[in-house]
């Protein structure tokens, strides 16, 4: 199941507006179907999509259209065919130039769409956030009938897809694929070249076998991942998002949010957000007037303040942790990274891969052991 990004509506519109029936005869397959699963599980009010259709070698171009959406009694659900307005992008977002709310809003527009849509070119189905306004009850099931047309003629595809509606959960509000805390140490290697090492690196990533469990703990903030939290804390703003980020030391004291910055040349939420705020209690916040955010799927790299001394880092405990957790520990620590003439400095780092689909205010909290904030 994939999330639908509003900017995709522009591409969808461009594709569908170009359809013209060819003036020649062709071939119309009899085994046309929705690839992958023909069942689309839809959290009510969420944007999800199916795979594309298998055209059975039908002559292209083709045109798909939804002819009916039926409930379990076979009755047509008219609410699925009523248009309503949603926000869409009228032009591509560019974080380098779209740096204020006014500049971003110049590229935003309104599209009138139905709650259930189909890509007329490839048969892909989409559910929109406006399914929340259709009087649907969790557990409701609907069958979708479709017609496909090409130069040869038309074919009716009854039960092309099944829509199963569920209650939207906290996990449907955002896509969390990575949450990684770290301590980065800079030192001079044997060639006197500045090198970095991460003696502490706690990674929760979607390619790990325990990811779903750890991700669930992070989202629920149930105390089982005390060093990582990501959750929604308010329903406002009702349009767009606001995200508070806190980098905490081992005692829960916050590193000065005014010092938070992007890590090296990598992007962070700072680059793709606007209206930055620094609050000694709440942390650092950025906002954006549109969801999903970030606009493009990306990793965010944020670092805390840079320290050039060792007065607030427990090098003994950190070394013990690293030697027991890293497969490269023995090689890295033979450089004696914390010795005078070798050590340069250190900072904490947070890496995230998150996309937010539901408006409101969110909080990201990273607590890093072995260090204290000044």
Tab-separated table of C-alpha atoms in Angstrom:
chain	number	residue	atom	x	y	z
A	1	UNK	CA	0.000	0.000	0.000
A	2	UNK	CA	1.455	3.319	-1.047
A	3	UNK	CA	0.787	6.841	0.077
A	4	UNK	CA	-0.539	9.268	-2.520
A	5	UNK	CA	1.208	12.590	-2.662
A	6	UNK	CA	-0.995	15.544	-3.749
A	7	UNK	CA	1.625	16.577	-6.294
A	8	UNK	CA	0.799	13.307	-8.085
A	9	UNK	CA	-2.572	14.791	-8.934
A	10	UNK	CA	-0.830	17.180	-11.325
A	11	UNK	CA	0.722	14.275	-13.184
A	12	UNK	CA	-2.575	12.408	-13.087
A	13	UNK	CA	-4.368	15.394	-14.547
A	14	UNK	CA	-1.808	15.791	-17.303
A	15	UNK	CA	-2.032	12.142	-18.227
A	16	UNK	CA	-5.792	11.911	-18.276
A	17	UNK	CA	-6.276	15.127	-20.239
A	18	UNK	CA	-4.177	13.765	-23.117
A	19	UNK	CA	-6.351	10.723	-23.897
A	20	UNK	CA	-7.616	10.527	-27.453
A	21	UNK	CA	-9.109	7.432	-29.015
A	22	UNK	CA	-7.122	6.255	-31.986
A	23	UNK	CA	-8.928	6.194	-35.309
A	24	UNK	CA	-7.749	2.652	-36.033
A	25	UNK	CA	-8.846	-0.791	-34.929
A	26	UNK	CA	-6.738	-2.603	-32.369
A	27	UNK	CA	-6.870	-5.333	-29.796
A	28	UNK	CA	-8.902	-5.317	-26.563
A	29	UNK	CA	-7.793	-7.960	-24.094
A	30	UNK	CA	-10.217	-10.093	-22.127
A	31	UNK	CA	-7.956	-10.728	-19.138
A	32	UNK	CA	-7.518	-7.187	-17.799
A	33	UNK	CA	-7.082	-6.936	-14.044
A	34	UNK	CA	-5.512	-4.936	-11.218
A	35	UNK	CA	-1.975	-6.139	-10.609
A	36	UNK	CA	-0.894	-7.151	-7.141
A	37	UNK	CA	-3.828	-7.380	-4.775
A	38	UNK	CA	-7.243	-6.316	-6.025
A	39	UNK	CA	-8.118	-5.320	-2.447
A	40	UNK	CA	-7.308	-1.803	-1.280
A	41	UNK	CA	-7.364	-1.427	2.498
A	42	UNK	CA	-8.231	2.210	3.185
A	43	UNK	CA	-7.836	3.830	6.603
A	44	UNK	CA	-10.752	6.264	6.538
A	45	UNK	CA	-9.517	9.734	5.611
A	46	UNK	CA	-6.113	8.554	4.412
A	47	UNK	CA	-4.509	8.686	0.972
A	48	UNK	CA	-3.539	5.262	-0.385
A	49	UNK	CA	-3.247	3.688	-3.822
A	50	UNK	CA	-3.119	0.368	-5.668
A	51	UNK	CA	-0.780	-0.993	-8.294
A	52	UNK	CA	-1.449	-0.456	-12.003
A	53	UNK	CA	-3.655	-2.593	-14.247
A	54	UNK	CA	-2.514	-5.519	-16.378
A	55	UNK	CA	-3.693	-4.568	-19.890
A	56	UNK	CA	-3.432	-8.042	-21.448
A	57	UNK	CA	-1.621	-6.577	-24.497
A	58	UNK	CA	-4.538	-4.237	-25.250
A	59	UNK	CA	-3.834	-1.557	-27.851
A	60	UNK	CA	-2.875	1.722	-26.221
A	61	UNK	CA	-3.832	4.395	-25.413
A	62	UNK	CA	-6.556	3.136	-23.118
A	63	UNK	CA	-9.003	4.977	-20.916
A	64	UNK	CA	-10.218	3.722	-17.531
A	65	UNK	CA	-13.291	5.055	-15.744
A	66	UNK	CA	-15.142	4.010	-12.603
A	67	UNK	CA	-18.732	3.070	-13.446
A	68	UNK	CA	-19.993	1.944	-10.039
A	69	UNK	CA	-18.980	1.459	-6.409
A	70	UNK	CA	-21.363	-0.929	-4.636
A	71	UNK	CA	-21.945	-1.794	-0.976
A	72	UNK	CA	-22.571	-5.324	0.309
A	73	UNK	CA	-26.218	-5.058	-0.749
A	74	UNK	CA	-25.286	-4.089	-4.288
A	75	UNK	CA	-26.418	-0.472	-3.852
A	76	UNK	CA	-24.450	2.366	-5.424
A	77	UNK	CA	-22.576	4.609	-2.967
A	78	UNK	CA	-23.260	8.067	-4.410
A	79	UNK	CA	-20.935	9.838	-1.970
A	80	UNK	CA	-17.985	8.321	-3.831
A	81	UNK	CA	-18.986	10.215	-6.987
A	82	UNK	CA	-19.348	13.694	-5.456
A	83	UNK	CA	-16.505	16.150	-5.946
A	84	UNK	CA	-14.937	18.174	-3.170
A	85	UNK	CA	-11.941	20.477	-2.992
A	86	UNK	CA	-8.459	19.477	-1.851
A	87	UNK	CA	-5.159	21.368	-1.888
A	88	UNK	CA	-2.687	20.461	-4.645
A	89	UNK	CA	0.609	21.743	-6.016
A	90	UNK	CA	0.367	23.908	-9.127
A	91	UNK	CA	4.134	23.983	-9.533
A	92	UNK	CA	7.159	22.042	-8.249
A	93	UNK	CA	8.365	22.861	-4.745
A	94	UNK	CA	11.985	24.058	-4.479
A	95	UNK	CA	13.397	24.349	-0.967
A	96	UNK	CA	16.141	26.679	-2.195
A	97	UNK	CA	13.681	29.338	-3.361
A	98	UNK	CA	10.375	28.549	-1.611
A	99	UNK	CA	11.563	29.777	1.762
A	100	UNK	CA	8.498	31.602	3.107
A	101	UNK	CA	4.846	30.774	3.575
A	102	UNK	CA	3.845	33.355	0.972
A	103	UNK	CA	6.203	31.908	-1.662
A	104	UNK	CA	5.002	28.357	-1.011
A	105	UNK	CA	1.335	29.321	-1.096
A	106	UNK	CA	1.813	30.866	-4.554
A	107	UNK	CA	2.410	27.327	-5.805
A	108	UNK	CA	-0.609	25.824	-4.055
A	109	UNK	CA	-4.031	25.518	-5.593
A	110	UNK	CA	-7.311	23.681	-5.232
A	111	UNK	CA	-8.543	20.666	-7.197
A	112	UNK	CA	-12.087	19.316	-7.219
A	113	UNK	CA	-11.887	15.512	-6.994
A	114	UNK	CA	-13.944	12.504	-5.941
A	115	UNK	CA	-13.020	10.493	-2.818
A	116	UNK	CA	-12.146	7.463	-4.963
A	117	UNK	CA	-10.259	8.137	-8.206
A	118	UNK	CA	-8.746	6.140	-11.027
A	119	UNK	CA	-5.797	6.968	-13.251
A	120	UNK	CA	-7.440	6.897	-16.672
A	121	UNK	CA	-4.185	5.836	-18.350
A	122	UNK	CA	-3.010	2.908	-16.218
A	123	UNK	CA	-5.984	1.879	-14.042
A	124	UNK	CA	-4.379	2.696	-10.697
A	125	UNK	CA	-6.933	3.450	-7.958
A	126	UNK	CA	-6.533	6.191	-5.346
A	127	UNK	CA	-8.389	7.011	-2.166
A	128	UNK	CA	-8.386	10.627	-1.044
A	129	UNK	CA	-8.597	12.182	2.414
A	130	UNK	CA	-12.217	13.118	1.664
A	131	UNK	CA	-13.343	9.521	2.272
A	132	UNK	CA	-13.710	10.831	5.825
A	133	UNK	CA	-16.766	12.765	4.598
A	134	UNK	CA	-18.551	9.801	2.977
A	135	UNK	CA	-20.368	8.375	6.001
A	136	UNK	CA	-18.224	5.246	6.018
A	137	UNK	CA	-18.037	2.913	9.015
A	138	UNK	CA	-14.870	0.930	9.789
A	139	UNK	CA	-15.354	-2.560	8.394
A	140	UNK	CA	-17.414	-1.432	5.395
A	141	UNK	CA	-16.560	-3.182	2.131
A	142	UNK	CA	-17.301	-1.876	-1.375
A	143	UNK	CA	-16.829	-3.394	-4.827
A	144	UNK	CA	-15.554	-1.235	-7.681
A	145	UNK	CA	-16.701	-1.680	-11.284
A	146	UNK	CA	-14.598	-0.174	-14.080
A	147	UNK	CA	-14.836	0.324	-17.835
A	148	UNK	CA	-11.760	0.326	-20.065
A	149	UNK	CA	-11.920	1.745	-23.601
A	150	UNK	CA	-9.464	1.787	-26.494
A	151	UNK	CA	-9.632	1.991	-30.289
A	152	UNK	CA	-11.154	-1.494	-30.481
A	153	UNK	CA	-14.026	-0.826	-28.096
A	154	UNK	CA	-14.900	-1.117	-24.409
A	155	UNK	CA	-14.873	-3.824	-21.773
A	156	UNK	CA	-16.752	-3.806	-18.474
A	157	UNK	CA	-14.608	-4.964	-15.540
A	158	UNK	CA	-17.019	-5.909	-12.777
A	159	UNK	CA	-15.427	-6.323	-9.336
A	160	UNK	CA	-12.229	-4.750	-10.616
A	161	UNK	CA	-11.281	-3.965	-7.029
A	162	UNK	CA	-12.502	-4.263	-3.448
A	163	UNK	CA	-12.298	-1.387	-0.969
A	164	UNK	CA	-12.017	-2.359	2.707
A	165	UNK	CA	-12.259	0.577	5.096
A	166	UNK	CA	-10.612	0.604	8.508
A	167	UNK	CA	-10.168	3.063	11.330
A	168	UNK	CA	-7.224	5.343	10.669
A	169	UNK	CA	-4.503	4.645	13.215
A	170	UNK	CA	-1.657	6.788	14.519
A	171	UNK	CA	0.663	4.973	12.131
A	172	UNK	CA	-1.385	6.184	9.158
A	173	UNK	CA	-0.637	9.809	10.033
A	174	UNK	CA	2.959	9.470	8.951
A	175	UNK	CA	5.523	7.160	7.410
A	176	UNK	CA	8.467	6.510	9.747
A	177	UNK	CA	11.261	4.533	8.106
A	178	UNK	CA	14.344	5.550	10.081
A	179	UNK	CA	15.192	6.930	13.524
A	180	UNK	CA	18.895	6.971	14.359
A	181	UNK	CA	20.654	8.663	17.288
A	182	UNK	CA	24.396	9.089	17.307
A	183	UNK	CA	27.469	10.710	18.806
A	184	UNK	CA	29.949	11.890	16.199
A	185	UNK	CA	33.601	12.374	17.192
A	186	UNK	CA	36.115	14.154	14.962
A	187	UNK	CA	39.771	13.224	15.284
A	188	UNK	CA	43.044	13.303	13.353
A	189	UNK	CA	43.961	9.902	11.935
A	190	UNK	CA	47.522	8.631	11.533
A	191	UNK	CA	47.832	10.721	8.357
A	192	UNK	CA	46.648	13.804	10.269
A	193	UNK	CA	43.442	13.913	8.222
A	194	UNK	CA	40.238	14.888	10.012
A	195	UNK	CA	38.112	11.752	10.318
A	196	UNK	CA	34.762	11.034	11.970
A	197	UNK	CA	33.608	8.072	14.003
A	198	UNK	CA	30.292	7.249	15.675
A	199	UNK	CA	31.126	5.549	18.990
A	200	UNK	CA	27.394	5.601	19.789
A	201	UNK	CA	24.963	4.774	17.002
A	202	UNK	CA	21.471	3.460	17.737
A	203	UNK	CA	19.681	2.750	14.466
A	204	UNK	CA	16.008	1.848	13.950
A	205	UNK	CA	15.553	1.239	10.233
A	206	UNK	CA	12.924	-0.422	8.059
A	207	UNK	CA	15.349	-3.077	6.786
A	208	UNK	CA	15.832	-4.540	10.280
A	209	UNK	CA	13.959	-7.608	11.545
A	210	UNK	CA	12.787	-5.876	14.736
A	211	UNK	CA	11.805	-2.637	13.007
A	212	UNK	CA	8.031	-2.943	13.398
A	213	UNK	CA	8.354	-3.602	17.129
A	214	UNK	CA	10.751	-0.735	17.755
A	215	UNK	CA	8.826	1.603	15.468
A	216	UNK	CA	5.643	0.796	17.393
A	217	UNK	CA	7.373	1.665	20.667
A	218	UNK	CA	8.670	4.960	19.253
A	219	UNK	CA	5.243	6.006	17.997
A	220	UNK	CA	3.421	4.907	21.172
A	221	UNK	CA	6.010	6.544	23.485
A	222	UNK	CA	5.467	3.605	25.847
A	223	UNK	CA	8.851	3.821	27.571
A	224	UNK	CA	10.325	0.812	25.771
A	225	UNK	CA	12.442	3.084	23.564
A	226	UNK	CA	13.323	5.792	26.104
A	227	UNK	CA	15.833	7.448	23.776
A	228	UNK	CA	13.463	7.851	20.802
A	229	UNK	CA	10.007	9.428	20.534
A	230	UNK	CA	7.942	10.516	17.552
A	231	UNK	CA	4.275	11.343	18.051
A	232	UNK	CA	1.485	13.802	17.373
A	233	UNK	CA	0.853	16.267	20.203
A	234	UNK	CA	-1.892	18.550	18.798
A	235	UNK	CA	-4.455	18.742	15.985
A	236	UNK	CA	-3.491	22.309	15.158
A	237	UNK	CA	-2.596	23.580	12.668
A	238	UNK	CA	-5.615	22.188	10.810
A	239	UNK	CA	-3.774	22.759	7.518
A	240	UNK	CA	-0.083	21.956	7.235
A	241	UNK	CA	2.249	20.792	9.994
A	242	UNK	CA	4.501	21.974	12.779
A	243	UNK	CA	7.308	19.791	14.129
A	244	UNK	CA	9.181	20.281	17.410
A	245	UNK	CA	12.601	18.610	17.678
A	246	UNK	CA	14.413	18.019	20.964
A	247	UNK	CA	17.960	16.739	21.387
A	248	UNK	CA	18.447	15.697	25.029
A	249	UNK	CA	21.460	14.571	27.017
A	250	UNK	CA	21.593	11.498	29.279
A	251	UNK	CA	19.855	13.419	32.092
A	252	UNK	CA	17.084	14.804	29.907
A	253	UNK	CA	18.591	18.282	29.641
A	254	UNK	CA	18.151	19.859	26.228
A	255	UNK	CA	21.013	20.850	23.994
A	256	UNK	CA	20.553	24.504	23.016
A	257	UNK	CA	18.003	24.392	20.135
A	258	UNK	CA	19.412	27.564	18.591
A	259	UNK	CA	22.556	25.569	17.720
A	260	UNK	CA	20.738	22.818	15.775
A	261	UNK	CA	21.900	22.667	12.170
A	262	UNK	CA	21.987	20.410	9.146
A	263	UNK	CA	24.740	17.813	9.172
A	264	UNK	CA	27.512	18.592	6.670
A	265	UNK	CA	26.025	18.915	3.158
A	266	UNK	CA	23.016	16.691	3.858
A	267	UNK	CA	19.487	18.063	3.984
A	268	UNK	CA	17.447	18.249	7.151
A	269	UNK	CA	13.962	19.300	8.222
A	270	UNK	CA	15.516	22.733	8.735
A	271	UNK	CA	16.114	23.077	4.980
A	272	UNK	CA	12.634	22.003	3.916
A	273	UNK	CA	10.701	23.751	6.710
A	274	UNK	CA	9.926	27.409	7.332
A	275	UNK	CA	9.335	29.740	10.265
A	276	UNK	CA	11.960	28.217	12.531
A	277	UNK	CA	11.468	28.707	16.281
A	278	UNK	CA	13.940	28.066	19.105
A	279	UNK	CA	12.427	27.528	22.544
A	280	UNK	CA	14.503	26.479	25.606
A	281	UNK	CA	11.640	24.254	26.825
A	282	UNK	CA	10.037	22.964	23.621
A	283	UNK	CA	13.089	22.678	21.381
A	284	UNK	CA	13.424	23.736	17.767
A	285	UNK	CA	10.322	23.941	15.535
A	286	UNK	CA	9.765	24.249	11.803
A	287	UNK	CA	6.454	24.531	9.968
A	288	UNK	CA	5.043	23.876	6.510
A	289	UNK	CA	1.662	24.901	5.049
A	290	UNK	CA	0.946	21.633	3.211
A	291	UNK	CA	0.890	17.876	3.720
A	292	UNK	CA	2.478	15.497	3.025
A	293	UNK	CA	5.676	16.943	4.422
A	294	UNK	CA	8.523	16.767	3.534
A	295	UNK	CA	7.313	17.250	-0.029
A	296	UNK	CA	9.813	14.652	-1.307
A	297	UNK	CA	10.825	11.467	0.467
A	298	UNK	CA	14.150	12.255	2.151
A	299	UNK	CA	16.475	11.658	5.074
A	300	UNK	CA	16.882	14.473	7.586
A	301	UNK	CA	20.276	14.945	9.279
A	302	UNK	CA	20.360	17.287	12.287
A	303	UNK	CA	23.285	17.919	14.602
A	304	UNK	CA	23.553	19.603	17.953
A	305	UNK	CA	26.226	22.020	19.250
A	306	UNK	CA	29.901	21.338	18.605
A	307	UNK	CA	32.167	20.760	21.634
A	308	UNK	CA	35.952	20.943	21.364
A	309	UNK	CA	36.657	19.575	24.853
A	310	UNK	CA	35.809	16.390	26.771
A	311	UNK	CA	34.382	17.913	29.954
A	312	UNK	CA	30.820	16.737	29.228
A	313	UNK	CA	31.356	13.326	27.667
A	314	UNK	CA	31.899	10.055	29.586
A	315	UNK	CA	34.702	8.648	27.455
A	316	UNK	CA	35.160	5.546	29.616
A	317	UNK	CA	31.529	4.432	29.426
A	318	UNK	CA	31.333	5.385	25.769
A	319	UNK	CA	34.415	3.337	24.947
A	320	UNK	CA	33.013	0.293	26.757
A	321	UNK	CA	29.737	0.607	24.865
A	322	UNK	CA	31.493	0.943	21.534
A	323	UNK	CA	33.864	-1.974	22.103
A	324	UNK	CA	30.901	-4.244	22.873
A	325	UNK	CA	28.594	-3.052	20.069
A	326	UNK	CA	30.732	-2.258	17.027
A	327	UNK	CA	32.211	-4.848	14.673
A	328	UNK	CA	34.971	-2.336	13.843
A	329	UNK	CA	35.660	-1.347	17.423
A	330	UNK	CA	39.202	-2.605	17.848
A	331	UNK	CA	40.467	-0.921	14.667
A	332	UNK	CA	38.823	2.401	15.361
A	333	UNK	CA	39.851	2.790	18.966
A	334	UNK	CA	43.519	1.986	18.389
A	335	UNK	CA	43.715	5.526	17.017
A	336	UNK	CA	43.210	6.797	20.604
A	337	UNK	CA	40.661	9.304	19.399
A	338	UNK	CA	40.320	11.147	22.706
A	339	UNK	CA	44.031	11.809	23.280
A	340	UNK	CA	45.571	15.293	23.112
A	341	UNK	CA	46.778	16.015	19.605
A	342	UNK	CA	44.288	13.530	18.125
A	343	UNK	CA	40.866	14.567	19.419
A	344	UNK	CA	39.221	17.572	17.703
A	345	UNK	CA	35.601	17.705	18.854
A	346	UNK	CA	32.214	15.984	19.077
A	347	UNK	CA	28.475	16.541	18.697
A	348	UNK	CA	25.232	14.599	18.844
A	349	UNK	CA	23.389	13.733	15.645
A	350	UNK	CA	19.846	12.711	14.740
A	351	UNK	CA	18.886	11.038	11.466
A	352	UNK	CA	15.228	10.618	10.476
A	353	UNK	CA	13.287	9.437	7.482
A	354	UNK	CA	9.738	10.602	8.126
A	355	UNK	CA	6.806	11.852	6.026
A	356	UNK	CA	3.754	13.369	7.689
A	357	UNK	CA	0.349	13.012	6.025
A	358	UNK	CA	-2.045	14.387	8.633
A	359	UNK	CA	-2.051	18.083	9.628
A	360	UNK	CA	-1.176	19.005	13.192
A	361	UNK	CA	1.769	19.414	15.545
A	362	UNK	CA	4.314	16.634	16.044
A	363	UNK	CA	7.272	16.060	18.336
A	364	UNK	CA	10.571	14.276	17.711
A	365	UNK	CA	12.678	13.574	20.800
A	366	UNK	CA	16.161	12.057	20.747
A	367	UNK	CA	17.883	11.298	24.061
A	368	UNK	CA	21.585	10.523	23.763
A	369	UNK	CA	23.458	8.673	26.535
A	370	UNK	CA	27.050	9.200	27.706
A	371	UNK	CA	26.927	12.984	27.219
A	372	UNK	CA	25.692	16.097	29.026
A	373	UNK	CA	24.591	19.433	27.594
A	374	UNK	CA	26.331	22.602	28.762
